[in-house]
Amino acid sequence: MTHRNIVVLTGAGISAESGVPTFRGADGLWEGHRFEDVATPEAFARDPELVQRFYNLRRAALSTVQPNAAHHALAELAARWEGDFLLVTQNVDDLHDRAHADPLPGMGFELIHMHGELLKGRCTRTGLVSDWPGDMAAHEPSPDHPDGWMRPHIVWFGEMPLHMDRIERALAACDLFVSIGTSGAVYPAAGFVDLARRAGARTVEINLEPSLGAGLFDEGLYGPATEVVPGFFAAL
Ligand code: BJW
């Protein structure tokens, strides 16, 4: 089967073998809170110290992990693919960014972090996004506005994911959609397979086990991402 326009969606499972915990696995609770109760604008308003600590710990942990074979396989595909290739990640880690920067610098590669990025912060007043590699205080003054505070550049429950127009356009024009390492529990990402199917695309899920939406995909390939992803894309 030949393909021209590819959209790949990744979730926490692609970074699991790098040592980044997933959300809904056995250890998917954080300090006794359901994840859904921490990652909301209401939680941030109620207890900014708790929420900032959650993201500070995860931000600091990024320096201890590296991209794995699945991240590298996608970066290599992006570099050699002659059709359109859009990589959409729900992950807020920077492992896709680093995999790309590493082996094949300067090649065209469109990557969308639809749920934001851990290494960035956003002014609550102006919305300006800036690099933020270190800790953020509970009431971190914004460098952009005297009355603004900094918050993590993260899309919380109830907030609009980023670059949805671009993602929906790419899904409407793709002929291959591959979903890697996501449970299919969170919308709108869980609905991308429907949009791709409506466009007539071949749809493939790669996961350790069938996800909630497994029945919506034409094919499922089950096993660790570092083993399945490189082989699947090498064969294209
Ligand atoms: C491996 C592996 C290995 C492990 N190899 N695989 C009722 C019905 C429908 C929708 C709603 C509803 N009530 C509310 C909503 C909307 C809500 C939602 O979906 N809620 C659900 C809980 C029901 N969504 C929102 O609020 C979103 N905004 C929104 O909808 O705006 C309105 C809108 C309308 C129309 C169009 C567009 C917008 C915002 C969602 C924001 C999600 N944010 C989070 C946290 C922030 C980021 C962070 O702090 O990191 O994003 S939640 C969390 O879940 C995080 C993730 O990106 C996201 C998805 O998780 P993911 O990646 O799937 O991880 P897991 O842990 O669930 O799964 C890991 C998978 O990997 C598993 O399947 C494993 O098997 C697999 N795996 N090891 C391969 N080695």
mmCIF file of C-alpha atoms and ligand atoms in Angstrom:
data_model
loop_
_atom_site.group_PDB
_atom_site.id
_atom_site.type_symbol
_atom_site.label_atom_id
_atom_site.label_comp_id
_atom_site.label_asym_id
_atom_site.label_seq_id
_atom_site.Cartn_x
_atom_site.Cartn_y
_atom_site.Cartn_z
ATOM 1 C CA MET A 1 0.000 0.000 0.000
ATOM 2 C CA THR A 2 1.443 3.395 -0.920
ATOM 3 C CA HIS A 3 0.846 6.503 1.152
ATOM 4 C CA ARG A 4 1.509 10.165 0.664
ATOM 5 C CA ASN A 5 0.156 12.195 3.579
ATOM 6 C CA ILE A 6 0.761 10.888 7.080
ATOM 7 C CA VAL A 7 -0.489 12.077 10.463
ATOM 8 C CA VAL A 8 0.981 10.436 13.565
ATOM 9 C CA LEU A 9 -0.523 10.993 17.034
ATOM 10 C CA THR A 10 1.580 10.059 20.043
ATOM 11 C CA GLY A 11 0.737 9.724 23.733
ATOM 12 C CA ALA A 12 2.483 8.913 26.973
ATOM 13 C CA GLY A 13 3.196 5.315 25.921
ATOM 14 C CA ILE A 14 5.863 6.410 23.440
ATOM 15 C CA SER A 15 7.899 7.987 26.247
ATOM 16 C CA ALA A 16 7.269 5.218 28.804
ATOM 17 C CA GLU A 17 10.384 3.246 27.855
ATOM 18 C CA SER A 18 12.439 6.434 28.248
ATOM 19 C CA GLY A 19 11.326 6.488 31.897
ATOM 20 C CA VAL A 20 8.524 9.090 31.706
ATOM 21 C CA PRO A 21 5.503 7.732 33.645
ATOM 22 C CA THR A 22 2.169 7.396 31.840
ATOM 23 C CA PHE A 23 -1.018 8.894 33.300
ATOM 24 C CA ARG A 24 -3.409 5.991 33.547
ATOM 25 C CA GLY A 25 -1.058 3.104 34.294
ATOM 26 C CA ALA A 26 -0.809 1.358 37.661
ATOM 27 C CA ASP A 27 1.072 4.395 39.053
ATOM 28 C CA GLY A 28 -1.286 6.902 37.417
ATOM 29 C CA LEU A 29 -2.080 8.742 40.615
ATOM 30 C CA TRP A 30 -0.074 11.629 41.933
ATOM 31 C CA GLU A 31 0.215 12.152 45.681
ATOM 32 C CA GLY A 32 -3.251 10.661 46.156
ATOM 33 C CA HIS A 33 -4.929 12.902 43.555
ATOM 34 C CA ARG A 34 -6.643 11.722 40.428
ATOM 35 C CA PHE A 35 -4.823 13.275 37.509
ATOM 36 C CA GLU A 36 -8.044 14.897 36.346
ATOM 37 C CA ASP A 37 -8.222 16.739 39.690
ATOM 38 C CA VAL A 38 -4.731 18.251 39.411
ATOM 39 C CA ALA A 39 -4.614 19.239 35.745
ATOM 40 C CA THR A 40 -7.418 21.810 35.708
ATOM 41 C CA PRO A 41 -7.545 25.625 35.824
ATOM 42 C CA GLU A 42 -9.704 25.265 38.970
ATOM 43 C CA ALA A 43 -6.987 23.255 40.718
ATOM 44 C CA PHE A 44 -4.428 25.927 39.828
ATOM 45 C CA ALA A 45 -6.674 28.692 41.186
ATOM 46 C CA ARG A 46 -7.359 26.697 44.365
ATOM 47 C CA ASP A 47 -3.846 25.468 45.130
ATOM 48 C CA PRO A 48 -1.160 26.913 42.833
ATOM 49 C CA GLU A 49 1.628 25.555 45.032
ATOM 50 C CA LEU A 50 0.447 21.960 44.595
ATOM 51 C CA VAL A 51 0.033 22.315 40.841
ATOM 52 C CA GLN A 52 3.358 24.110 40.370
ATOM 53 C CA ARG A 53 5.120 21.441 42.431
ATOM 54 C CA PHE A 54 3.626 18.747 40.196
ATOM 55 C CA TYR A 55 4.979 20.428 37.066
ATOM 56 C CA ASN A 56 8.295 21.474 38.659
ATOM 57 C CA LEU A 57 9.044 17.826 39.502
ATOM 58 C CA ARG A 58 8.132 16.645 36.010
ATOM 59 C CA ARG A 59 10.127 19.472 34.393
ATOM 60 C CA ALA A 60 13.216 18.621 36.465
ATOM 61 C CA ALA A 61 12.869 14.917 35.618
ATOM 62 C CA LEU A 62 13.179 15.661 31.895
ATOM 63 C CA SER A 63 16.934 16.163 32.278
ATOM 64 C CA THR A 64 17.246 12.512 33.373
ATOM 65 C CA VAL A 65 15.551 10.936 30.324
ATOM 66 C CA GLN A 66 16.481 10.487 26.675
ATOM 67 C CA PRO A 67 14.531 9.899 23.448
ATOM 68 C CA ASN A 68 14.158 6.206 22.607
ATOM 69 C CA ALA A 69 14.133 4.175 19.389
ATOM 70 C CA ALA A 70 10.470 5.057 18.699
ATOM 71 C CA HIS A 71 11.107 8.831 18.876
ATOM 72 C CA HIS A 72 14.151 8.395 16.620
ATOM 73 C CA ALA A 73 12.233 6.272 14.099
ATOM 74 C CA LEU A 74 9.655 9.068 13.705
ATOM 75 C CA ALA A 75 12.363 11.715 13.289
ATOM 76 C CA GLU A 76 14.006 9.600 10.604
ATOM 77 C CA LEU A 77 10.706 9.073 8.795
ATOM 78 C CA ALA A 78 10.038 12.828 8.855
ATOM 79 C CA ALA A 79 13.411 13.478 7.279
ATOM 80 C CA ARG A 80 12.986 11.070 4.365
ATOM 81 C CA TRP A 81 9.237 11.330 3.710
ATOM 82 C CA GLU A 82 8.385 13.165 0.504
ATOM 83 C CA GLY A 83 4.680 13.685 1.169
ATOM 84 C CA ASP A 84 3.167 15.640 4.043
ATOM 85 C CA PHE A 85 4.071 14.415 7.492
ATOM 86 C CA LEU A 86 2.565 15.896 10.639
ATOM 87 C CA LEU A 87 3.515 14.632 14.080
ATOM 88 C CA VAL A 88 0.981 15.562 16.762
ATOM 89 C CA THR A 89 1.933 14.741 20.314
ATOM 90 C CA GLN A 90 -0.195 14.909 23.440
ATOM 91 C CA ASN A 91 3.028 14.696 25.426
ATOM 92 C CA VAL A 92 4.431 17.747 27.134
ATOM 93 C CA ASP A 93 7.958 16.297 27.321
ATOM 94 C CA ASP A 94 10.580 17.372 24.759
ATOM 95 C CA LEU A 95 11.662 13.907 23.603
ATOM 96 C CA HIS A 96 10.323 14.251 20.032
ATOM 97 C CA ASP A 97 12.053 17.646 19.750
ATOM 98 C CA ARG A 98 15.343 16.184 20.931
ATOM 99 C CA ALA A 99 15.118 13.092 18.702
ATOM 100 C CA HIS A 100 14.739 15.335 15.723
ATOM 101 C CA ALA A 101 17.493 17.774 16.671
ATOM 102 C CA ASP A 102 19.848 14.891 17.254
ATOM 103 C CA PRO A 103 20.408 12.709 14.178
ATOM 104 C CA LEU A 104 19.095 14.796 11.282
ATOM 105 C CA PRO A 105 19.428 18.519 11.917
ATOM 106 C CA GLY A 106 17.742 20.977 9.612
ATOM 107 C CA MET A 107 15.298 18.639 7.882
ATOM 108 C CA GLY A 108 11.665 19.690 7.522
ATOM 109 C CA PHE A 109 9.633 18.390 10.469
ATOM 110 C CA GLU A 110 6.317 19.696 11.682
ATOM 111 C CA LEU A 111 5.638 18.828 15.305
ATOM 112 C CA ILE A 112 2.610 20.021 17.255
ATOM 113 C CA HIS A 113 2.476 19.755 21.053
ATOM 114 C CA MET A 114 -1.319 19.884 21.313
ATOM 115 C CA HIS A 115 -1.327 19.765 25.158
ATOM 116 C CA GLY A 116 1.526 22.274 25.576
ATOM 117 C CA GLU A 117 5.140 21.952 26.670
ATOM 118 C CA LEU A 118 6.691 21.455 30.105
ATOM 119 C CA LEU A 119 9.698 23.602 29.280
ATOM 120 C CA LYS A 120 7.575 26.664 28.558
ATOM 121 C CA GLY A 121 5.567 29.037 30.722
ATOM 122 C CA ARG A 122 2.681 31.363 29.891
ATOM 123 C CA CYS A 123 1.715 34.789 31.254
ATOM 124 C CA THR A 124 -1.795 34.623 32.752
ATOM 125 C CA ARG A 125 -2.396 38.220 31.685
ATOM 126 C CA THR A 126 -1.063 38.449 28.115
ATOM 127 C CA GLY A 127 -0.829 34.784 27.112
ATOM 128 C CA LEU A 128 2.783 35.296 26.004
ATOM 129 C CA VAL A 129 4.626 31.971 25.939
ATOM 130 C CA SER A 130 8.291 31.880 26.909
ATOM 131 C CA ASP A 131 10.975 29.250 27.515
ATOM 132 C CA TRP A 132 10.980 28.164 31.170
ATOM 133 C CA PRO A 133 13.588 25.503 31.910
ATOM 134 C CA GLY A 134 13.590 25.848 35.726
ATOM 135 C CA ASP A 135 11.132 25.865 38.609
ATOM 136 C CA MET A 136 8.064 28.102 38.706
ATOM 137 C CA ALA A 137 6.948 29.549 42.052
ATOM 138 C CA ALA A 138 3.314 29.360 43.203
ATOM 139 C CA HIS A 139 3.028 33.096 42.468
ATOM 140 C CA GLU A 140 5.708 33.586 39.836
ATOM 141 C CA PRO A 141 5.707 37.171 38.528
ATOM 142 C CA SER A 142 5.389 37.437 34.762
ATOM 143 C CA PRO A 143 8.237 39.190 32.975
ATOM 144 C CA ASP A 144 5.660 40.310 30.382
ATOM 145 C CA HIS A 145 3.145 42.211 32.526
ATOM 146 C CA PRO A 146 3.308 43.801 35.985
ATOM 147 C CA ASP A 147 -0.103 42.309 36.915
ATOM 148 C CA GLY A 148 0.502 38.888 35.335
ATOM 149 C CA TRP A 149 1.621 35.574 36.844
ATOM 150 C CA MET A 150 3.308 32.667 35.166
ATOM 151 C CA ARG A 151 1.548 29.331 34.752
ATOM 152 C CA PRO A 152 2.810 26.151 33.077
ATOM 153 C CA HIS A 153 2.233 26.193 29.294
ATOM 154 C CA ILE A 154 -0.012 23.155 29.643
ATOM 155 C CA VAL A 155 -3.507 22.478 28.285
ATOM 156 C CA TRP A 156 -5.595 21.455 31.272
ATOM 157 C CA PHE A 157 -9.014 19.780 31.259
ATOM 158 C CA GLY A 158 -11.635 22.190 30.008
ATOM 159 C CA GLU A 159 -9.112 24.225 28.001
ATOM 160 C CA MET A 160 -8.813 24.239 24.226
ATOM 161 C CA PRO A 161 -5.941 22.115 22.858
ATOM 162 C CA LEU A 162 -3.476 23.984 20.655
ATOM 163 C CA HIS A 163 -3.395 24.271 16.840
ATOM 164 C CA MET A 164 -6.658 22.353 16.339
ATOM 165 C CA ASP A 165 -7.296 23.998 12.941
ATOM 166 C CA ARG A 166 -3.972 22.792 11.572
ATOM 167 C CA ILE A 167 -4.487 19.292 12.989
ATOM 168 C CA GLU A 168 -8.011 18.945 11.586
ATOM 169 C CA ARG A 169 -6.857 20.134 8.147
ATOM 170 C CA ALA A 170 -4.063 17.545 8.116
ATOM 171 C CA LEU A 171 -6.434 14.777 9.237
ATOM 172 C CA ALA A 172 -8.892 15.660 6.471
ATOM 173 C CA ALA A 173 -6.117 15.277 3.902
ATOM 174 C CA CYS A 174 -4.221 12.256 5.254
ATOM 175 C CA ASP A 175 -4.172 8.758 3.816
ATOM 176 C CA LEU A 176 -2.396 7.151 6.781
ATOM 177 C CA PHE A 177 -3.133 7.869 10.448
ATOM 178 C CA VAL A 178 -1.062 6.153 13.121
ATOM 179 C CA SER A 179 -1.852 6.469 16.832
ATOM 180 C CA ILE A 180 0.986 5.419 19.148
ATOM 181 C CA GLY A 181 0.906 4.821 22.913
ATOM 182 C CA THR A 182 -2.296 6.607 23.867
ATOM 183 C CA SER A 183 -5.206 5.208 25.883
ATOM 184 C CA GLY A 184 -7.855 7.057 23.845
ATOM 185 C CA ALA A 185 -9.350 8.383 27.092
ATOM 186 C CA VAL A 186 -8.991 12.110 26.370
ATOM 187 C CA TYR A 187 -10.798 14.149 23.718
ATOM 188 C CA PRO A 188 -10.414 15.676 21.193
ATOM 189 C CA ALA A 189 -7.325 13.508 20.478
ATOM 190 C CA ALA A 190 -9.360 10.309 20.966
ATOM 191 C CA GLY A 191 -11.604 11.443 18.093
ATOM 192 C CA PHE A 192 -8.812 11.945 15.536
ATOM 193 C CA VAL A 193 -9.207 8.383 14.278
ATOM 194 C CA ASP A 194 -12.804 9.198 13.286
ATOM 195 C CA LEU A 195 -11.715 12.258 11.319
ATOM 196 C CA ALA A 196 -9.020 10.248 9.550
ATOM 197 C CA ARG A 197 -11.478 7.472 8.716
ATOM 198 C CA ARG A 198 -13.873 10.030 7.239
ATOM 199 C CA ALA A 199 -11.008 11.156 4.992
ATOM 200 C CA GLY A 200 -10.643 7.551 3.827
ATOM 201 C CA ALA A 201 -7.273 7.043 5.521
ATOM 202 C CA ARG A 202 -5.807 3.721 6.624
ATOM 203 C CA THR A 203 -5.806 3.818 10.434
ATOM 204 C CA VAL A 204 -3.301 1.967 12.610
ATOM 205 C CA GLU A 205 -2.960 1.772 16.377
ATOM 206 C CA ILE A 206 0.367 0.859 18.029
ATOM 207 C CA ASN A 207 0.147 0.188 21.766
ATOM 208 C CA LEU A 208 1.117 -2.304 24.435
ATOM 209 C CA GLU A 209 -2.506 -3.439 24.447
ATOM 210 C CA PRO A 210 -5.746 -2.497 22.652
ATOM 211 C CA SER A 211 -6.833 1.019 23.702
ATOM 212 C CA LEU A 212 -10.395 2.130 24.486
ATOM 213 C CA GLY A 213 -10.952 2.987 20.823
ATOM 214 C CA ALA A 214 -9.125 -0.008 19.332
ATOM 215 C CA GLY A 215 -12.213 -1.095 17.396
ATOM 216 C CA LEU A 216 -12.129 2.123 15.354
ATOM 217 C CA PHE A 217 -8.759 1.297 13.764
ATOM 218 C CA ASP A 218 -8.222 -0.812 10.648
ATOM 219 C CA GLU A 219 -5.187 -2.468 12.246
ATOM 220 C CA GLY A 220 -3.636 -2.844 15.692
ATOM 221 C CA LEU A 221 0.019 -3.670 16.346
ATOM 222 C CA TYR A 222 0.628 -4.589 19.963
ATOM 223 C CA GLY A 223 3.961 -4.537 21.769
ATOM 224 C CA PRO A 224 6.464 -2.025 23.211
ATOM 225 C CA ALA A 225 6.750 1.126 21.097
ATOM 226 C CA THR A 226 10.560 0.827 20.860
ATOM 227 C CA GLU A 227 10.119 -2.544 19.156
ATOM 228 C CA VAL A 228 7.028 -1.997 17.001
ATOM 229 C CA VAL A 229 7.412 1.617 15.805
ATOM 230 C CA PRO A 230 10.838 1.357 14.052
ATOM 231 C CA GLY A 231 9.786 -1.773 12.129
ATOM 232 C CA PHE A 232 6.431 -0.329 11.069
ATOM 233 C CA PHE A 233 7.872 2.884 9.629
ATOM 234 C CA ALA A 234 10.928 1.219 8.074
ATOM 235 C CA ALA A 235 8.509 -0.922 6.046
ATOM 236 C CA LEU A 236 6.634 2.085 4.578
HETATM 237 C C1 BJW B 1 2.595 1.883 25.696
HETATM 238 C C2 BJW B 1 3.779 1.620 26.338
HETATM 239 C C3 BJW B 1 4.826 1.232 25.529
HETATM 240 C C4 BJW B 1 2.418 2.188 27.844
HETATM 241 N N1 BJW B 1 4.653 1.117 24.208
HETATM 242 N N2 BJW B 1 2.438 1.761 24.388
HETATM 243 C C5 BJW B 1 -17.016 13.634 28.519
HETATM 244 C C6 BJW B 1 -16.952 12.998 27.291
HETATM 245 C C7 BJW B 1 -16.066 13.408 26.306
HETATM 246 C C8 BJW B 1 -15.179 14.449 26.527
HETATM 247 C C9 BJW B 1 -15.237 15.080 27.758
HETATM 248 C C10 BJW B 1 -16.144 14.682 28.734
HETATM 249 N N3 BJW B 1 -15.956 15.474 29.822
HETATM 250 C C11 BJW B 1 -14.958 16.342 29.549
HETATM 251 C C12 BJW B 1 -14.512 16.120 28.295
HETATM 252 C C13 BJW B 1 -13.400 16.814 27.588
HETATM 253 C C14 BJW B 1 -12.052 16.462 28.175
HETATM 254 C C15 BJW B 1 -11.898 14.953 28.200
HETATM 255 O O1 BJW B 1 -11.550 14.333 27.215
HETATM 256 N N4 BJW B 1 -12.115 14.332 29.349
HETATM 257 C C16 BJW B 1 -12.023 12.874 29.450
HETATM 258 C C17 BJW B 1 -11.352 12.506 30.761
HETATM 259 C C18 BJW B 1 -13.413 12.298 29.301
HETATM 260 N N5 BJW B 1 -11.047 17.074 27.318
HETATM 261 C C19 BJW B 1 -10.649 18.319 27.503
HETATM 262 O O2 BJW B 1 -11.046 19.008 28.427
HETATM 263 C C20 BJW B 1 -9.695 18.893 26.456
HETATM 264 N N6 BJW B 1 -10.218 20.101 25.950
HETATM 265 C C21 BJW B 1 -11.364 20.157 25.267
HETATM 266 O O3 BJW B 1 -12.038 19.173 25.042
HETATM 267 O O4 BJW B 1 -11.671 21.407 24.801
HETATM 268 C C22 BJW B 1 -12.891 21.593 24.074
HETATM 269 C C23 BJW B 1 -12.811 21.221 22.633
HETATM 270 C C24 BJW B 1 -13.956 20.955 21.935
HETATM 271 C C25 BJW B 1 -13.899 20.611 20.589
HETATM 272 C C26 BJW B 1 -12.691 20.560 19.925
HETATM 273 C C27 BJW B 1 -11.554 20.841 20.614
HETATM 274 C C28 BJW B 1 -11.615 21.164 21.962
HETATM 275 C C29 BJW B 1 -8.341 19.166 27.076
HETATM 276 C C30 BJW B 1 -7.618 17.922 27.456
HETATM 277 C C31 BJW B 1 -6.306 18.257 28.149
HETATM 278 C C32 BJW B 1 -5.576 16.987 28.587
HETATM 279 N N7 BJW B 1 -4.508 17.352 29.393
HETATM 280 C C33 BJW B 1 -3.658 16.278 29.943
HETATM 281 C C34 BJW B 1 -2.806 16.901 31.068
HETATM 282 C C35 BJW B 1 -1.947 18.028 30.602
HETATM 283 C C36 BJW B 1 -0.607 17.560 30.126
HETATM 284 C C37 BJW B 1 0.293 17.096 31.236
HETATM 285 O O5 BJW B 1 0.241 17.594 32.371
HETATM 286 O O6 BJW B 1 1.116 16.217 30.923
HETATM 287 O O7 BJW B 1 -2.877 15.681 28.949
HETATM 288 S S1 BJW B 1 -4.576 14.924 30.641
HETATM 289 C C38 BJW B 1 -3.419 13.688 30.225
HETATM 290 O O8 BJW B 1 -4.096 12.729 29.357
HETATM 291 C C39 BJW B 1 -2.346 14.405 29.377
HETATM 292 C C40 BJW B 1 -2.216 13.450 28.214
HETATM 293 O O9 BJW B 1 -1.690 14.130 27.087
HETATM 294 C C41 BJW B 1 -3.615 12.916 28.029
HETATM 295 C C42 BJW B 1 -3.695 11.621 27.254
HETATM 296 O O10 BJW B 1 -3.066 10.581 27.952
HETATM 297 P P1 BJW B 1 -2.309 9.447 27.155
HETATM 298 O O11 BJW B 1 -1.152 10.020 26.447
HETATM 299 O O12 BJW B 1 -3.257 8.682 26.349
HETATM 300 O O13 BJW B 1 -1.704 8.591 28.379
HETATM 301 P P2 BJW B 1 -2.368 7.371 29.192
HETATM 302 O O14 BJW B 1 -1.572 7.198 30.421
HETATM 303 O O15 BJW B 1 -3.822 7.537 29.328
HETATM 304 O O16 BJW B 1 -2.153 6.102 28.231
HETATM 305 C C43 BJW B 1 -0.862 5.590 27.947
HETATM 306 C C44 BJW B 1 -1.023 4.516 26.882
HETATM 307 O O17 BJW B 1 0.280 4.079 26.520
HETATM 308 C C45 BJW B 1 -1.799 3.276 27.359
HETATM 309 O O18 BJW B 1 -2.748 2.943 26.366
HETATM 310 C C46 BJW B 1 -0.716 2.197 27.461
HETATM 311 O O19 BJW B 1 -1.204 0.895 27.110
HETATM 312 C C47 BJW B 1 0.286 2.662 26.445
HETATM 313 N N8 BJW B 1 1.660 2.245 26.704
HETATM 314 N N9 BJW B 1 3.582 1.825 27.719
HETATM 315 C C48 BJW B 1 3.405 1.389 23.690
HETATM 316 N N10 BJW B 1 6.039 0.921 26.073
#
